[in-house]
Each structure stands twice: as structure tokens, then as C-alpha cells.
Amino acid sequence: MPRNPAFSHSEYRARVDKVRLAMDAAGVEVLFATDPSNMAWLTGYDGWSFYTPQAVLIGPGRDPIIWTRAMDAPGGRLTTWMGADHILSYPDNYVMHPDRHPVDLVPGLLSDLNWAGRPIGVEMENYYYSARMHARLAAGLSVAPMDATNLVNWCRAVKSEAELVFMSRAARIVEAMHARILDTFAPGMRKCDVVAEIYDAALRGTPEFGGDYAAIVPMVPTGDEAAAAHLTWDDRPVPSGTGTFFEIAGCYRRYHVPLCRTTWLGKPPRDVAAAEAAVLEGIAEGIDAARPGATAGDVARAFYGALARHGVEREGRCGYPVGLSYPPDWGERTFSIRPEDETVLETDMVFHFMPAIWMADWGLEITETLRVVEGGPAEPLAQVPRKLFVKD
Amino acid sequence: MPRNPAFSHSEYRARVDKVRLAMDAAGVEVLFATDPSNMAWLTGYDGWSFYTPQAVLIGPGRDPIIWTRAMDAPGGRLTTWMGADHILSYPDNYVMHPDRHPVDLVPGLLSDLNWAGRPIGVEMENYYYSARMHARLAAGLSVAPMDATNLVNWCRAVKSEAELVFMSRAARIVEAMHARILDTFAPGMRKCDVVAEIYDAALRGTPEFGGDYAAIVPMVPTGDEAAAAHLTWDDRPVPSGTGTFFEIAGCYRRYHVPLCRTTWLGKPPRDVAAAEAAVLEGIAEGIDAARPGATAGDVARAFYGALARHGVEREGRCGYPVGLSYPPDWGERTFSIRPEDETVLETDMVFHFMPAIWMADWGLEITETLRVVEGGPAEPLAQVPRKLFVKD
């Protein structure tokens, strides 16, 4: 993974052009994007610096600007494509200060760039654009900021060839992670030691390429904990006669391929086996429905229709687009695989098809990350046997 | 780590009482706290669910309420102390929806709890309280929300005995992590494989207790990358003749002990050795200054004064309080160790004293997590030799 940056300059320029078109359509002349995934996708910027304010600015007449804390400017120079003069920063005495806020300096920055007074778009719904940041930015501008949430995210939905190469590597990594679980998981093992095995496979990757950190840590609940969707782990031994689901992703240079499987230690109860049959049928029908021109809703309806034939009532969200991400979410937060979502699927969109069943005292997750392809059903990026694993 | 929850009910009640006093002082009758660290500290709630809206509500006449996405309610019941009737939730069709927002349901929730119309405090500066969330909540309330940023965080500054036990376990874990680095790190090793060793030590912990995920992933830049503060890792082999700093933390049940060391593969250049001497002297003087009644600024001035005697000019922030945290930051975001911060240190405050020097082509980090104690200099929680490590 040489730094500086992950993709070719022409790929980044094509991404910026796509965003400029979306900005034109939205009437946004200057974009102030704080989502670290959007920042990295547009510029290559990579670093765990998003816990202090930072942004990419796109406006007329120049390449994107990265704006960070002063101590992160060297990281900006090392990881982006635009050149050192496109890395601007604010001093450290603005960081986590009771009175000063880095965003107080943005109106001056916009003036320096000759962008003052232009319609500006901000990402109102983002982990890295706080309510205070917005209030203070808005107070310092002569025009009210427009809500440009997901403007860049939507541009990321269809993956490039180069991105698909990264995702195929993430797929090899998640295959290795599940192989490791199957190999090592056994009754009596402490959950933290199971997670150590998962991280080891995730990070070592293959001899050709190593793994990056996923935007979500492994979620690996056992028994009645598995009725809860988002528990992580503890250090208790895993008892036999229980099911554990493994919600994990392979990650290569910030590109994710999530894939979940469930493993039963001992013989699974009859209702779990019945749920497995329903879910497998639903996944197959969902995959078959996921074609260019079909909608996200079509995929969800195919899945829930199969479940209903098995007498399983479930509704809601069973998937979301994935690709480049930073914590706390590996989803892209644009469309959802749910019956009411009429987003039209296009070739080379990639989404995590995540049908899961959480009952009162167990949970079952068997999922696939799918690439939408021309002329056929969607293609799973990773090859992991699609079933409930049982270790007796 | 049995769930349900991490501490005794009386400890949680004492925390809630402390927060109620701070609310009274601030004129806040209902607190809507979205910081997952504050939520966990008050209720025990633990899960990687903070990427969708959630909060703890504290108001008159009842124990705290946890409000989450419906699929996270079982996790709430499994990890908190208040009882199932204190876990309220919103339906999944509000999640990441283009029009609906979960916070639209909060005014109705406040009415149901008989808290409508009361002065409400929100955490304006938090990763998990977006600009949109605030705008929509404010639009639905008859009173303007007050900014209660850090109200709970300040209550967390002085650690309880039970918290210090957890932190001593995190200290044992970070000691094991650095021992592993010293044991395995060598020229030619891929950086991702070094990180795999670090995670393995962090998660396996000790035979008595295992490790949790830290709120920040390892930052381990090498050579000129180490001039950048927050780079993570890649899969290139580490060349000899370079310095690498390891910014890592041990974590036990969400309690962090960060501790950084720098390792040189081969003989360090003379300017690095000179910087080591200056930093070690500065750390010792900072530790000696960190006593109950002294200020955060006193500690910073002691450190920078020692650097200045060695001809090293540096300023800014060189530390922050730590304890219970969720991504993306293991700091508590209240006070800072910097010359202008006049926060008075109290017994059993814990902070990461993080003097670092980042030069154009190398960086040096040698840090300690310190507990403020009665009648003496602060005590480092972990015992890792305080020096530049050199592996020839």
C-alpha cells in the first residue's frame, strides 16, 4: 500500500467532475464536506484525524482543498493528490477549546479562496458535522448554508474498475476471516480470543496484501445476546449448545466487504434450522432480483416474500450500499434495501444484502456483499459457503 | 466480563445523582445525551449502535431512559441497570430515511414521560448529535434546547475506585502490547503484521481478563510518515534505519489506558537522541507538577519549560483526560494540558500526558497515563520503560 494516494490522479479528477455536476444540479457552488469517507474518496486523504474538525472544500477554479488541524497537514501532504498548496490548516489552540472553534476560521478561509458569498453546501447529517459546528459556521456566513447531505455519497454508489479491484482484495480477506473462525472456534474458548483470531486473519490478509481496520469492529454475540443486533464481545468462554453470529468485514485500504455467518456449537434447535432454510431461499431470490433496472425495493420484496412463504414475518431494512468507509459505519447511507425504497439499481453498484433474523433467544445472520452486473443476477464478491455452520 | 451491567447499581445511582446536581446548576431539567460514552457511564449501555440516533434521557421523577433503534432495545435490556421498562425505541423505518428522522419522535416521547415544555439540554458538540438532528429536534420543541455539551463529561473526570480497577486492567493490557512490540518488531516486517501482533496482545489480555476494542485504532507511522500525527498503517515492510511510533491504548470494558513509545530500528540519529533527553526531562517535570490543587496549565508549563531549556520550541496541547470511551476518540474532551488551561487537578483524575515532537522527517512520542494522587507526584498507571527503544 504505497501512500500518496490510493488511486490515479485521473480517477480522482473524474470523481471530482462527477461531484461538480451534482453540485451544479443542486445549486451548490462551494461544498464543505466533513464526511471522512467523502474526503478520502475525493482526495485520498487518510488518517484517524476525524475526531477534530476537518473538511474537503470544492469550489470554482481550483482543485479540492483539504482543511485540517495543523498537526494533520503533513498527513494531508502524504496521502492526497492535489499538492501541498491545497492543504490548509488551523492552529492547535482551536482544538477542543471551551470558547474557540476551528469552524470560526472558515468564513475567512472562504474569503481567501475568493469563495465568500457563494451558495455553500454542508453535510447536515454526518457524524463529523456537529450541531455546534453548524450553528457557528452559519453565524459567520452571509448566506445560509444549504443541506448537501449525501451529495457526494450518491456519487460513490457505482464503483470504478479500480475500486472493484480493492473490493476483490477485501473479499479475499473476509474469506480468510471466516475460514479462521471455522478453523479455531470451539466451546470453552473466551470470546476475546475468538476476536483475536478474527483480527489476526483480517490484518495479515494474504502474502500479497494486508488488511486495514474495518469501520465497525466485529459484532459476535452468543446465545440470547444474539437477539441483540449490535453487541461486541467480552472475555467469557463460549458455552456449547449456543449459536454465535459473526458480523464482520474484510477491509483493504478503507474498502469494505462485509459478510456475516452464524455458527452453532452443538446441534441447532429445530426453529433455527427452519429459519436457515427460509433465509437461504430468501437470499437466493433477492440475489436473482438484484439486476440493473430493478429497484432496491424489488430485492427486499423478493426476500420478504420468500420469508412469508415460510411463515416468517419480518420487515424493515435488509441491506445498504458499501465501499470506502471510516468509523462508525461501513454503509454509504444513501439507499436502503427495503420495500419502500425505489432507488434503481445500476451496474457496479455494490451493496451488503443483510437479511437477519433476531428472535427472543437467538439470532441468525447469513449475508452477502453483492455487485450488480449486466444481464444476470448479482454476483457475491466473496465465496464463503452460504449456510449455518455447525460445529459439534 | 458478565454483562448486565459493568458496575453496581449504587455506583450508577451515584453517577446519576452527580449529573442531576450539574443539571440543577445549569438550569437543565431534562438532559438528552447522545455521547455513547456518557450513555454507558450513566446506564451501562454497551453496543456498536451509535451510528444510528440514540440517547439517554435524564429528567425528574424516574431513573434514566435509554432511547434506541428498535433492534437495539434487546441490547439495552441486556447491558443496563434500570430495567426493561426504561428502554424505549423507535421503528426501523426511521433509520437512514430520506424524509423521516428518529428525532422527529422525541417531542412525543417527552410528552409521554411528562417532560414536555421543560428546559432541555443537548450535547451540541458531539459526533452523535448531527446538525440535522438538532435542527429537527429544535423545530419540534416548544422551548429552545440549551447547550449541555460536556455536562456529563465533567462529572466523569474524577474516577471511582471501581473505575480505577478497570483502568489498572487496561494498564496491564497496554504493558502486554508494548512487550509484544519489543518482542516481535523487526526490519522487513510488514506494518499490517506488526499491527496484528498489537491486536493479538490487546485482545487476549491476560489469563484473568481479556481486552476490548480501543476507541482509536493503532497509529503506527514510520520514517517521514511519523511527522504526520494520525496515520494508521499499510502493508509495506518497515525498513531498517527508521523510527516508528506506536500510539496505542489498552482497553478493558471500554476503559482506556493510552501509552505511546517510539522504536528505532538501527541507530537513531543524533537529533532524535537529543529530543529523547529533552522529552524525558519534560515528562518527569510534568509528572512532578501534576498534584491535587495544581492546574492543567502548570503541568504544561513544566513540560514546555524543560523543552525550552533544551532549545526545543513547542506549544499547544500535550494531554487530555481519559477513561470510558467509544470511537472516534479516547479523550474525554473537557480540559486540556496546555499552558492557558487553568482547570484545577483533583485526586483520582486520570489523564494521558502526551508530549510528542513531530519534526519534518521523524516523530517522537513517549507518553504516560497518569493518576492524580494525594500528597505526591502523579502515578503512571502502566509500567513500561520510559525511553526511546532501539532495536539494532
PDB file of C-alpha atoms in Angstrom, chain A residues 1-3 46-53 69 71-72 74-75 78-79 92-98 100-101 123-135 147 149 189-190 192-193 195-197 199-200 203-213 215-217 219 224-225 227-236 247 252 314-317 327-329 333-334 336 338 340 358, chain B residues 1-3 46-53 69 71-72 74-75 78-79 92-98 100-101 123-135 147 149 189-190 192-193 195-197 199-200 203-213 215-217 219 224-225 227-236 247 252 314-317 327-329 333-334 336 338 340 358:
ATOM      1  CA  MET A   1       0.000   0.000   0.000  1.00  0.00           C
ATOM      2  CA  PRO A   2       2.173   2.877  -1.075  1.00  0.00           C
ATOM      3  CA  ARG A   3       0.767   6.147   0.187  1.00  0.00           C
ATOM      4  CA  ASP A  46      -6.353   9.061   5.026  1.00  0.00           C
ATOM      5  CA  GLY A  47      -5.731   9.290   8.750  1.00  0.00           C
ATOM      6  CA  TRP A  48      -7.518   8.871  12.081  1.00  0.00           C
ATOM      7  CA  SER A  49      -7.891  12.626  12.456  1.00  0.00           C
ATOM      8  CA  PHE A  50     -11.678  12.935  12.050  1.00  0.00           C
ATOM      9  CA  TYR A  51     -12.181  13.361  15.792  1.00  0.00           C
ATOM     10  CA  THR A  52     -11.225  17.020  15.307  1.00  0.00           C
ATOM     11  CA  PRO A  53     -12.929  19.209  12.670  1.00  0.00           C
ATOM     12  CA  ARG A  69      -5.794  20.651  12.229  1.00  0.00           C
ATOM     13  CA  MET A  71      -0.654  18.639  13.060  1.00  0.00           C
ATOM     14  CA  ASP A  72      -2.584  16.720  10.368  1.00  0.00           C
ATOM     15  CA  PRO A  74       1.722  16.575   6.975  1.00  0.00           C
ATOM     16  CA  GLY A  75      -0.649  13.600   6.705  1.00  0.00           C
ATOM     17  CA  LEU A  78       1.489  12.467   2.289  1.00  0.00           C
ATOM     18  CA  THR A  79      -1.849  10.979   1.255  1.00  0.00           C
ATOM     19  CA  ASP A  92      -3.818  23.661  17.676  1.00  0.00           C
ATOM     20  CA  ASN A  93      -5.131  26.179  20.190  1.00  0.00           C
ATOM     21  CA  TYR A  94      -8.518  25.892  18.450  1.00  0.00           C
ATOM     22  CA  VAL A  95      -8.773  22.170  19.288  1.00  0.00           C
ATOM     23  CA  MET A  96     -11.345  21.186  21.938  1.00  0.00           C
ATOM     24  CA  HIS A  97     -11.297  24.658  23.398  1.00  0.00           C
ATOM     25  CA  PRO A  98     -14.222  25.903  25.509  1.00  0.00           C
ATOM     26  CA  ARG A 100     -12.754  28.925  20.210  1.00  0.00           C
ATOM     27  CA  HIS A 101     -13.976  26.588  17.465  1.00  0.00           C
ATOM     28  CA  GLU A 123     -23.473  17.748   5.245  1.00  0.00           C
ATOM     29  CA  MET A 124     -26.143  18.331   7.891  1.00  0.00           C
ATOM     30  CA  GLU A 125     -26.466  14.615   8.701  1.00  0.00           C
ATOM     31  CA  ASN A 126     -22.968  13.472   9.449  1.00  0.00           C
ATOM     32  CA  TYR A 127     -21.061  12.260  12.500  1.00  0.00           C
ATOM     33  CA  TYR A 128     -18.348  14.812  11.812  1.00  0.00           C
ATOM     34  CA  TYR A 129     -20.510  17.894  11.435  1.00  0.00           C
ATOM     35  CA  SER A 130     -21.847  18.679  14.878  1.00  0.00           C
ATOM     36  CA  ALA A 131     -24.800  20.865  15.769  1.00  0.00           C
ATOM     37  CA  ARG A 132     -22.414  23.427  17.259  1.00  0.00           C
ATOM     38  CA  MET A 133     -20.187  23.422  14.188  1.00  0.00           C
ATOM     39  CA  HIS A 134     -23.197  24.188  12.032  1.00  0.00           C
ATOM     40  CA  ALA A 135     -24.534  26.921  14.302  1.00  0.00           C
ATOM     41  CA  ASP A 147     -28.103  20.883   3.138  1.00  0.00           C
ATOM     42  CA  THR A 149     -26.101  15.576   2.885  1.00  0.00           C
ATOM     43  CA  MET A 189     -12.891 -20.510  24.079  1.00  0.00           C
ATOM     44  CA  ARG A 190     -13.036 -16.980  25.525  1.00  0.00           C
ATOM     45  CA  CYS A 192     -11.929 -12.154  23.227  1.00  0.00           C
ATOM     46  CA  ASP A 193      -9.639 -14.920  21.964  1.00  0.00           C
ATOM     47  CA  VAL A 195     -11.932 -11.988  18.207  1.00  0.00           C
ATOM     48  CA  ALA A 196      -8.107 -12.076  18.340  1.00  0.00           C
ATOM     49  CA  GLU A 197      -8.211 -14.822  15.683  1.00  0.00           C
ATOM     50  CA  TYR A 199      -8.339  -9.651  13.737  1.00  0.00           C
ATOM     51  CA  ASP A 200      -5.265 -11.707  13.002  1.00  0.00           C
ATOM     52  CA  LEU A 203      -4.843  -7.766   9.300  1.00  0.00           C
ATOM     53  CA  ARG A 204      -2.422 -10.328   7.885  1.00  0.00           C
ATOM     54  CA  GLY A 205      -4.650 -10.724   4.844  1.00  0.00           C
ATOM     55  CA  THR A 206      -2.700 -12.625   2.197  1.00  0.00           C
ATOM     56  CA  PRO A 207       1.004 -12.762   1.349  1.00  0.00           C
ATOM     57  CA  GLU A 208       0.314 -10.230  -1.444  1.00  0.00           C
ATOM     58  CA  PHE A 209      -1.656  -7.648   0.516  1.00  0.00           C
ATOM     59  CA  GLY A 210      -2.523  -6.878   4.120  1.00  0.00           C
ATOM     60  CA  GLY A 211      -5.733  -5.694   5.720  1.00  0.00           C
ATOM     61  CA  ASP A 212      -6.931  -2.353   7.026  1.00  0.00           C
ATOM     62  CA  TYR A 213      -9.218  -1.678  10.016  1.00  0.00           C
ATOM     63  CA  ALA A 215     -15.263   0.840  10.071  1.00  0.00           C
ATOM     64  CA  ILE A 216     -17.128  -1.377  12.562  1.00  0.00           C
ATOM     65  CA  VAL A 217     -15.487  -3.804  14.988  1.00  0.00           C
ATOM     66  CA  MET A 219     -20.070  -7.978  16.391  1.00  0.00           C
ATOM     67  CA  ASP A 224     -29.535 -14.751  23.998  1.00  0.00           C
ATOM     68  CA  GLU A 225     -27.078 -11.919  23.343  1.00  0.00           C
ATOM     69  CA  ALA A 227     -31.088 -11.445  19.942  1.00  0.00           C
ATOM     70  CA  ALA A 228     -29.433  -8.037  20.240  1.00  0.00           C
ATOM     71  CA  ALA A 229     -28.167  -6.714  16.968  1.00  0.00           C
ATOM     72  CA  HIS A 230     -25.019  -4.792  17.898  1.00  0.00           C
ATOM     73  CA  LEU A 231     -23.223  -6.302  20.872  1.00  0.00           C
ATOM     74  CA  THR A 232     -19.463  -6.643  20.535  1.00  0.00           C
ATOM     75  CA  TRP A 233     -17.572  -9.093  22.805  1.00  0.00           C
ATOM     76  CA  ASP A 234     -16.465  -9.925  26.329  1.00  0.00           C
ATOM     77  CA  ASP A 235     -13.971 -12.362  27.857  1.00  0.00           C
ATOM     78  CA  ARG A 236     -16.338 -15.138  28.923  1.00  0.00           C
ATOM     79  CA  GLU A 247     -20.869  -9.734  11.694  1.00  0.00           C
ATOM     80  CA  TYR A 252      -8.449  -3.282   2.084  1.00  0.00           C
ATOM     81  CA  ARG A 314     -40.185  -9.592   9.084  1.00  0.00           C
ATOM     82  CA  GLU A 315     -39.901  -6.115   7.658  1.00  0.00           C
ATOM     83  CA  GLY A 316     -37.596  -3.143   7.520  1.00  0.00           C
ATOM     84  CA  ARG A 317     -34.122  -2.707   6.170  1.00  0.00           C
ATOM     85  CA  PRO A 327     -15.978   4.558  11.534  1.00  0.00           C
ATOM     86  CA  PRO A 328     -18.602   4.397  12.850  1.00  0.00           C
ATOM     87  CA  ASP A 329     -20.398   2.887   9.821  1.00  0.00           C
ATOM     88  CA  ARG A 333     -26.142   5.867   3.926  1.00  0.00           C
ATOM     89  CA  THR A 334     -27.826   6.563   0.578  1.00  0.00           C
ATOM     90  CA  SER A 336     -31.652   1.029   1.716  1.00  0.00           C
ATOM     91  CA  ARG A 338     -36.346  -2.099   1.960  1.00  0.00           C
ATOM     92  CA  GLU A 340     -40.488   1.245   0.045  1.00  0.00           C
ATOM     93  CA  TRP A 358     -33.279 -11.819  15.573  1.00  0.00           C
TER      94      TRP A 358
ATOM     95  CA  MET B   1     -16.983  -9.703  31.641  1.00  0.00           C
ATOM     96  CA  PRO B   2     -20.505 -10.598  32.648  1.00  0.00           C
ATOM     97  CA  ARG B   3     -22.978  -8.226  31.031  1.00  0.00           C
ATOM     98  CA  ASP B  46     -22.880  -1.025  25.548  1.00  0.00           C
ATOM     99  CA  GLY B  47     -23.077  -1.841  21.844  1.00  0.00           C
ATOM    100  CA  TRP B  48     -21.854  -0.603  18.467  1.00  0.00           C
ATOM    101  CA  SER B  49     -25.192   1.042  17.753  1.00  0.00           C
ATOM    102  CA  PHE B  50     -24.155   4.702  17.910  1.00  0.00           C
ATOM    103  CA  TYR B  51     -24.159   5.002  14.117  1.00  0.00           C
ATOM    104  CA  THR B  52     -27.935   5.436  14.334  1.00  0.00           C
ATOM    105  CA  PRO B  53     -29.528   8.013  16.660  1.00  0.00           C
ATOM    106  CA  ARG B  69     -33.425   1.919  17.399  1.00  0.00           C
ATOM    107  CA  MET B  71     -33.326  -3.663  17.063  1.00  0.00           C
ATOM    108  CA  ASP B  72     -31.021  -2.315  19.783  1.00  0.00           C
ATOM    109  CA  PRO B  74     -32.621  -6.085  23.426  1.00  0.00           C
ATOM    110  CA  GLY B  75     -29.023  -4.892  23.799  1.00  0.00           C
ATOM    111  CA  LEU B  78     -29.009  -6.901  28.429  1.00  0.00           C
ATOM    112  CA  THR B  79     -26.488  -4.216  29.391  1.00  0.00           C
ATOM    113  CA  ASP B  92     -36.641   0.656  11.843  1.00  0.00           C
ATOM    114  CA  ASN B  93     -38.356   2.558   9.050  1.00  0.00           C
ATOM    115  CA  TYR B  94     -36.979   5.760  10.601  1.00  0.00           C
ATOM    116  CA  VAL B  95     -33.382   4.611  10.061  1.00  0.00           C
ATOM    117  CA  MET B  96     -31.393   6.439   7.366  1.00  0.00           C
ATOM    118  CA  HIS B  97     -34.547   7.502   5.616  1.00  0.00           C
ATOM    119  CA  PRO B  98     -34.527  10.469   3.234  1.00  0.00           C
ATOM    120  CA  ARG B 100     -38.196  10.624   8.335  1.00  0.00           C
ATOM    121  CA  HIS B 101     -35.736  11.170  11.197  1.00  0.00           C
ATOM    122  CA  GLU B 123     -24.836  17.969  23.534  1.00  0.00           C
ATOM    123  CA  MET B 124     -24.270  20.431  20.690  1.00  0.00           C
ATOM    124  CA  GLU B 125     -20.644  19.364  20.197  1.00  0.00           C
ATOM    125  CA  ASN B 126     -20.791  15.627  19.765  1.00  0.00           C
ATOM    126  CA  TYR B 127     -20.170  13.167  16.939  1.00  0.00           C
ATOM    127  CA  TYR B 128     -23.546  11.602  17.576  1.00  0.00           C
ATOM    128  CA  TYR B 129     -25.677  14.730  17.562  1.00  0.00           C
ATOM    129  CA  SER B 130     -25.701  15.951  13.980  1.00  0.00           C
ATOM    130  CA  ALA B 131     -26.636  19.397  12.725  1.00  0.00           C
ATOM    131  CA  ARG B 132     -29.787  17.934  11.167  1.00  0.00           C
ATOM    132  CA  MET B 133     -30.756  16.130  14.357  1.00  0.00           C
ATOM    133  CA  HIS B 134     -30.534  19.390  16.261  1.00  0.00           C
ATOM    134  CA  ALA B 135     -32.460  21.411  13.674  1.00  0.00           C
ATOM    135  CA  ASP B 147     -26.236  23.571  25.084  1.00  0.00           C
ATOM    136  CA  THR B 149     -22.020  19.868  25.913  1.00  0.00           C
ATOM    137  CA  MET B 189       8.169  -6.946   8.788  1.00  0.00           C
ATOM    138  CA  ARG B 190       5.036  -5.715   7.016  1.00  0.00           C
ATOM    139  CA  CYS B 192      -0.003  -4.845   8.954  1.00  0.00           C
ATOM    140  CA  ASP B 193       1.690  -7.851  10.577  1.00  0.00           C
ATOM    141  CA  VAL B 195      -0.461  -4.356  13.917  1.00  0.00           C
ATOM    142  CA  ALA B 196      -1.732  -7.953  14.026  1.00  0.00           C
ATOM    143  CA  GLU B 197       0.688  -8.610  16.901  1.00  0.00           C
ATOM    144  CA  TYR B 199      -4.191  -6.501  18.377  1.00  0.00           C
ATOM    145  CA  ASP B 200      -3.419 -10.035  19.476  1.00  0.00           C
ATOM    146  CA  LEU B 203      -7.469  -8.709  22.827  1.00  0.00           C
ATOM    147  CA  ARG B 204      -6.031 -11.755  24.620  1.00  0.00           C
ATOM    148  CA  GLY B 205      -5.029  -9.532  27.540  1.00  0.00           C
ATOM    149  CA  THR B 206      -4.127 -11.792  30.455  1.00  0.00           C
ATOM    150  CA  PRO B 207      -5.366 -15.222  31.540  1.00  0.00           C
ATOM    151  CA  GLU B 208      -7.640 -13.439  34.064  1.00  0.00           C
ATOM    152  CA  PHE B 209      -9.228 -10.868  31.749  1.00  0.00           C
ATOM    153  CA  GLY B 210      -9.414 -10.102  28.040  1.00  0.00           C
ATOM    154  CA  GLY B 211      -9.302  -6.841  26.154  1.00  0.00           C
ATOM    155  CA  ASP B 212     -11.903  -4.662  24.497  1.00  0.00           C
ATOM    156  CA  TYR B 213     -11.542  -2.545  21.325  1.00  0.00           C
ATOM    157  CA  ALA B 215     -11.726   3.969  20.703  1.00  0.00           C
ATOM    158  CA  ILE B 216      -8.841   4.710  18.302  1.00  0.00           C
ATOM    159  CA  VAL B 217      -7.020   2.118  16.201  1.00  0.00           C
ATOM    160  CA  MET B 219      -1.407   4.795  14.884  1.00  0.00           C
ATOM    161  CA  ASP B 224       8.744  10.596   7.358  1.00  0.00           C
ATOM    162  CA  GLU B 225       5.196   9.333   7.901  1.00  0.00           C
ATOM    163  CA  ALA B 227       5.982  13.543  11.001  1.00  0.00           C
ATOM    164  CA  ALA B 228       2.218  13.182  10.495  1.00  0.00           C
ATOM    165  CA  ALA B 229       0.336  12.740  13.729  1.00  0.00           C
ATOM    166  CA  HIS B 230      -2.514  10.398  12.818  1.00  0.00           C
ATOM    167  CA  LEU B 231      -1.577   7.930  10.095  1.00  0.00           C
ATOM    168  CA  THR B 232      -2.628   4.344  10.683  1.00  0.00           C
ATOM    169  CA  TRP B 233      -0.867   1.521   8.761  1.00  0.00           C
ATOM    170  CA  ASP B 234      -0.274  -0.102   5.398  1.00  0.00           C
ATOM    171  CA  ASP B 235       1.193  -3.416   4.223  1.00  0.00           C
ATOM    172  CA  ARG B 236       4.699  -2.290   3.283  1.00  0.00           C
ATOM    173  CA  GLU B 247       0.238   5.345  19.681  1.00  0.00           C
ATOM    174  CA  TYR B 252     -10.791  -3.136  29.409  1.00  0.00           C
ATOM    175  CA  ARG B 314       6.850  23.628  21.107  1.00  0.00           C
ATOM    176  CA  GLU B 315       3.430  24.712  22.254  1.00  0.00           C
ATOM    177  CA  GLY B 316      -0.189  23.625  22.267  1.00  0.00           C
ATOM    178  CA  ARG B 317      -1.906  20.650  23.768  1.00  0.00           C
ATOM    179  CA  PRO B 327     -14.843   5.811  18.877  1.00  0.00           C
ATOM    180  CA  PRO B 328     -13.684   8.087  17.430  1.00  0.00           C
ATOM    181  CA  ASP B 329     -11.815   9.487  20.467  1.00  0.00           C
ATOM    182  CA  ARG B 333     -12.888  16.401  25.722  1.00  0.00           C
ATOM    183  CA  THR B 334     -13.141  18.505  28.879  1.00  0.00           C
ATOM    184  CA  SER B 336      -6.548  20.037  28.007  1.00  0.00           C
ATOM    185  CA  ARG B 338      -1.933  23.304  27.760  1.00  0.00           C
ATOM    186  CA  GLU B 340      -3.691  28.502  29.126  1.00  0.00           C
ATOM    187  CA  TRP B 358       6.840  15.856  15.259  1.00  0.00           C
TER     188      TRP B 358
END
